[in-house]
Structure formats: C-alpha cells, structure tokens
Short mmCIF file of C-alpha atoms in Angstrom, two decimals:
data_model
loop_
_atom_site.label_atom_id
_atom_site.label_comp_id
_atom_site.label_asym_id
_atom_site.label_seq_id
_atom_site.Cartn_x
_atom_site.Cartn_y
_atom_site.Cartn_z
CA MET A 1 10.99 10.78 -2.70
CA ASN A 2 11.90 7.53 -4.42
CA LEU A 3 9.01 5.06 -4.09
CA GLU A 4 10.66 2.06 -5.76
CA LEU A 5 10.62 0.00 -2.54
CA ALA A 6 6.89 0.62 -2.10
CA ALA A 7 6.32 -0.27 -5.76
CA GLU A 8 8.33 -3.49 -5.35
CA LEU A 9 6.19 -4.49 -2.36
CA CYS A 10 2.97 -3.67 -4.19
CA ILE A 11 4.07 -5.65 -7.25
CA ARG A 12 5.15 -8.64 -5.17
CA PHE A 13 2.03 -8.81 -3.02
CA GLU A 14 -0.68 -7.50 -5.35
CA GLY A 15 0.44 -9.40 -8.43
CA PHE A 16 -0.43 -8.36 -11.98
CA VAL A 17 -3.76 -8.95 -13.68
CA GLY A 18 -4.12 -7.27 -17.05
CA LYS A 19 -7.88 -7.55 -17.35
CA PRO A 20 -10.31 -5.92 -14.92
CA TYR A 21 -11.46 -8.28 -12.15
CA LEU A 22 -13.28 -8.19 -8.84
CA CYS A 23 -10.92 -8.15 -5.87
CA PRO A 24 -11.82 -9.97 -2.62
CA ALA A 25 -13.59 -6.78 -1.45
CA ASN A 26 -15.80 -7.03 -4.57
CA VAL A 27 -14.30 -3.89 -6.18
CA ALA A 28 -13.34 -3.67 -9.87
CA THR A 29 -9.53 -3.75 -10.03
CA ILE A 30 -6.82 -3.87 -12.69
CA GLY A 31 -3.04 -4.08 -13.01
CA TYR A 32 -1.29 -4.15 -9.63
CA GLY A 33 -4.43 -3.62 -7.55
CA SER A 34 -5.56 -0.29 -8.99
CA THR A 35 -9.19 0.64 -8.52
CA TYR A 36 -8.93 4.06 -10.19
CA TYR A 37 -7.13 5.36 -13.25
CA ALA A 38 -4.74 8.33 -13.20
CA ASN A 39 -7.55 10.61 -14.41
CA GLY A 40 -9.68 9.69 -11.38
CA THR A 41 -12.21 7.44 -13.10
CA LYS A 42 -13.10 4.16 -11.42
CA VAL A 43 -12.03 0.88 -12.94
CA THR A 44 -14.98 -1.09 -14.34
CA LEU A 45 -15.22 -4.70 -15.43
CA ASN A 46 -15.89 -3.50 -19.00
CA ASP A 47 -12.56 -1.66 -19.33
CA PRO A 48 -9.97 -2.87 -21.84
CA PRO A 49 -6.96 -4.82 -20.58
CA MET A 50 -3.66 -3.09 -19.82
CA SER A 51 -0.04 -4.13 -20.18
CA GLN A 52 2.38 -4.57 -17.30
CA LYS A 53 4.14 -1.40 -18.41
CA GLU A 54 0.85 0.55 -18.24
CA ALA A 55 0.02 -1.02 -14.87
CA TYR A 56 3.42 -0.05 -13.47
CA ALA A 57 3.00 3.54 -14.67
CA LEU A 58 -0.45 3.69 -13.05
CA LEU A 59 0.89 2.22 -9.80
CA MET A 60 3.63 4.85 -9.64
CA VAL A 61 1.12 7.67 -10.24
CA GLU A 62 -1.07 6.33 -7.43
CA LEU A 63 1.82 5.90 -5.02
CA GLU A 64 3.18 9.39 -5.71
CA HIS A 65 -0.04 11.38 -5.96
CA THR A 66 -2.44 9.57 -3.64
CA TYR A 67 -0.68 7.39 -1.08
CA LEU A 68 2.54 9.29 -0.38
CA PRO A 69 0.66 12.55 0.35
CA GLY A 70 -1.73 10.70 2.66
CA VAL A 71 1.11 9.04 4.52
CA VAL A 72 3.12 12.26 4.87
CA ARG A 73 0.05 14.21 6.02
CA ASN A 74 -0.50 11.66 8.81
CA CYS A 75 3.12 10.88 9.59
CA PRO A 76 5.34 13.85 8.62
CA ILE A 77 8.24 12.25 10.48
CA LEU A 78 8.54 9.81 7.58
CA LEU A 79 9.82 12.53 5.25
CA THR A 80 13.24 12.06 6.83
CA ASP A 81 13.43 8.28 6.26
CA GLU A 82 12.73 7.04 2.75
CA LYS A 83 12.88 3.33 3.62
CA LYS A 84 10.36 3.59 6.46
CA CYS A 85 8.16 5.86 4.37
CA ASN A 86 8.07 3.26 1.59
CA ALA A 87 6.90 0.61 4.06
CA ILE A 88 4.01 2.77 5.23
CA VAL A 89 3.11 3.83 1.68
CA ASP A 90 2.75 0.11 0.86
CA PHE A 91 0.55 -0.34 3.95
CA ALA A 92 -1.63 2.58 2.83
CA TYR A 93 -1.85 1.22 -0.72
CA ASN A 94 -3.00 -2.12 0.63
CA LEU A 95 -5.50 -0.87 3.22
CA GLY A 96 -6.16 2.77 2.36
CA ALA A 97 -4.77 5.98 3.82
CA GLY A 98 -7.90 6.31 5.96
CA ARG A 99 -6.90 3.26 7.97
CA LEU A 100 -3.57 4.89 8.77
CA GLN A 101 -5.24 8.18 9.72
CA THR A 102 -7.24 6.63 12.58
CA SER A 103 -4.70 4.02 13.70
CA THR A 104 -2.47 3.44 16.68
CA LEU A 105 0.18 2.72 14.03
CA LYS A 106 0.16 6.43 13.16
CA ARG A 107 0.71 7.37 16.82
CA LYS A 108 3.58 4.90 17.17
CA ILE A 109 5.29 6.22 14.02
CA ASN A 110 4.95 9.85 15.06
CA ALA A 111 6.36 8.98 18.49
CA ASN A 112 9.41 7.33 16.85
CA ASP A 113 8.34 4.05 18.48
CA TRP A 114 9.44 1.69 15.71
CA GLU A 115 9.06 -1.52 17.72
CA GLY A 116 5.54 -0.42 18.60
CA ALA A 117 4.92 0.41 14.92
CA LYS A 118 6.00 -3.12 13.93
CA GLU A 119 3.64 -4.59 16.53
CA GLN A 120 0.83 -2.47 15.12
CA LEU A 121 1.57 -3.49 11.53
CA MET A 122 1.36 -7.13 12.52
CA LEU A 123 -2.20 -6.60 13.75
CA TRP A 124 -3.29 -6.02 10.12
CA THR A 125 -2.89 -9.60 8.87
CA LYS A 126 -6.47 -10.84 8.97
CA GLY A 127 -9.22 -11.17 6.43
CA GLY A 128 -12.56 -12.72 7.24
CA GLY A 129 -11.48 -13.16 10.87
CA ARG A 130 -8.43 -15.32 10.12
CA VAL A 131 -4.76 -14.64 9.46
CA LEU A 132 -4.07 -14.66 5.72
CA PRO A 133 -0.61 -15.91 4.72
CA GLY A 134 -0.20 -13.22 2.04
CA LEU A 135 -0.99 -10.42 4.49
CA LEU A 136 1.34 -11.93 7.08
CA LYS A 137 4.18 -11.96 4.52
CA ARG A 138 3.38 -8.41 3.40
CA ARG A 139 3.35 -6.99 6.94
CA THR A 140 6.59 -8.87 7.71
CA ALA A 141 8.21 -7.29 4.64
CA GLU A 142 6.98 -3.84 5.71
CA CYS A 143 8.33 -4.41 9.24
CA ALA A 144 11.75 -5.27 7.79
CA LEU A 145 11.89 -1.76 6.27
CA LEU A 146 11.27 -0.21 9.69
CA ASP A 147 14.58 -1.51 11.07
#
C-alpha cells in the first residue's frame, strides 16, 4: 500500500526537527515525530542529529512496519481503500495504534459509517483539556480523506 498521503500529513503536522528534543508528552523525539529508530531503540536526547532525508526514511519505515499493520489489524476494511487507510494511519501515528484499538472510531470504520468516523476523529482535537489548533487542522485533513 502506498503511504505517501499519510507521510505528507505527518510531515505537515509533525514538522521536522533534526536534533533530538522533548515533545509535549515529555518523550525524546527526532525527525518527523519519531520516538524510536528503525532498529527498535528509543530516541534519546544524546543522539546525533539527522537529516531530513534520514527522517523521511525513518518515517516511512515506521508507517509501513508499525502503524499500517496496527491499523489493518483493527480495521481490515481499510485494505480496500488506500486514501481512507492513509488518513487512519496518520491518526495512529499521531496518537498511537492503541488508541484506535479501543475507540468508537474503529467501530465506525468497520461498520462503513464514514460520517460517524469523521465525527469520532473530530473528538481527538484536545490537549490539556482545550482544543489545539494544530490538532483541529490535522483531524480536518484526515476527515477530508474519508470522503
């Protein structure tokens, strides 16, 4: 499956930081929001910087080998629609596949209830109890791929 749309969303909403940093959740992160390297080791604040090319390669490995399998395991219906699958892969990259696994969003997707799925996506726009503009834009972009 082509994951370019998911990668584009991740790049747009995660942004690129070449040096390791602490994300808002206080987790060491690098590149386009990666917290682990392709070999499974955790990112640390002492790691060397990476280029955008390296960050993109790492993002694609994560999307293909971690997030796509998690999405397909929870929502096998998405195997037949690449665009919708890319939207949910971006959601999983942003919030974790575990959030999808226990969500009403998963039930809506598997029931082919795309309007309900959009409503569910739009519930995931808050951080610290308030709507965050970046999350609102990201969920809106994901919803657009569900049309």
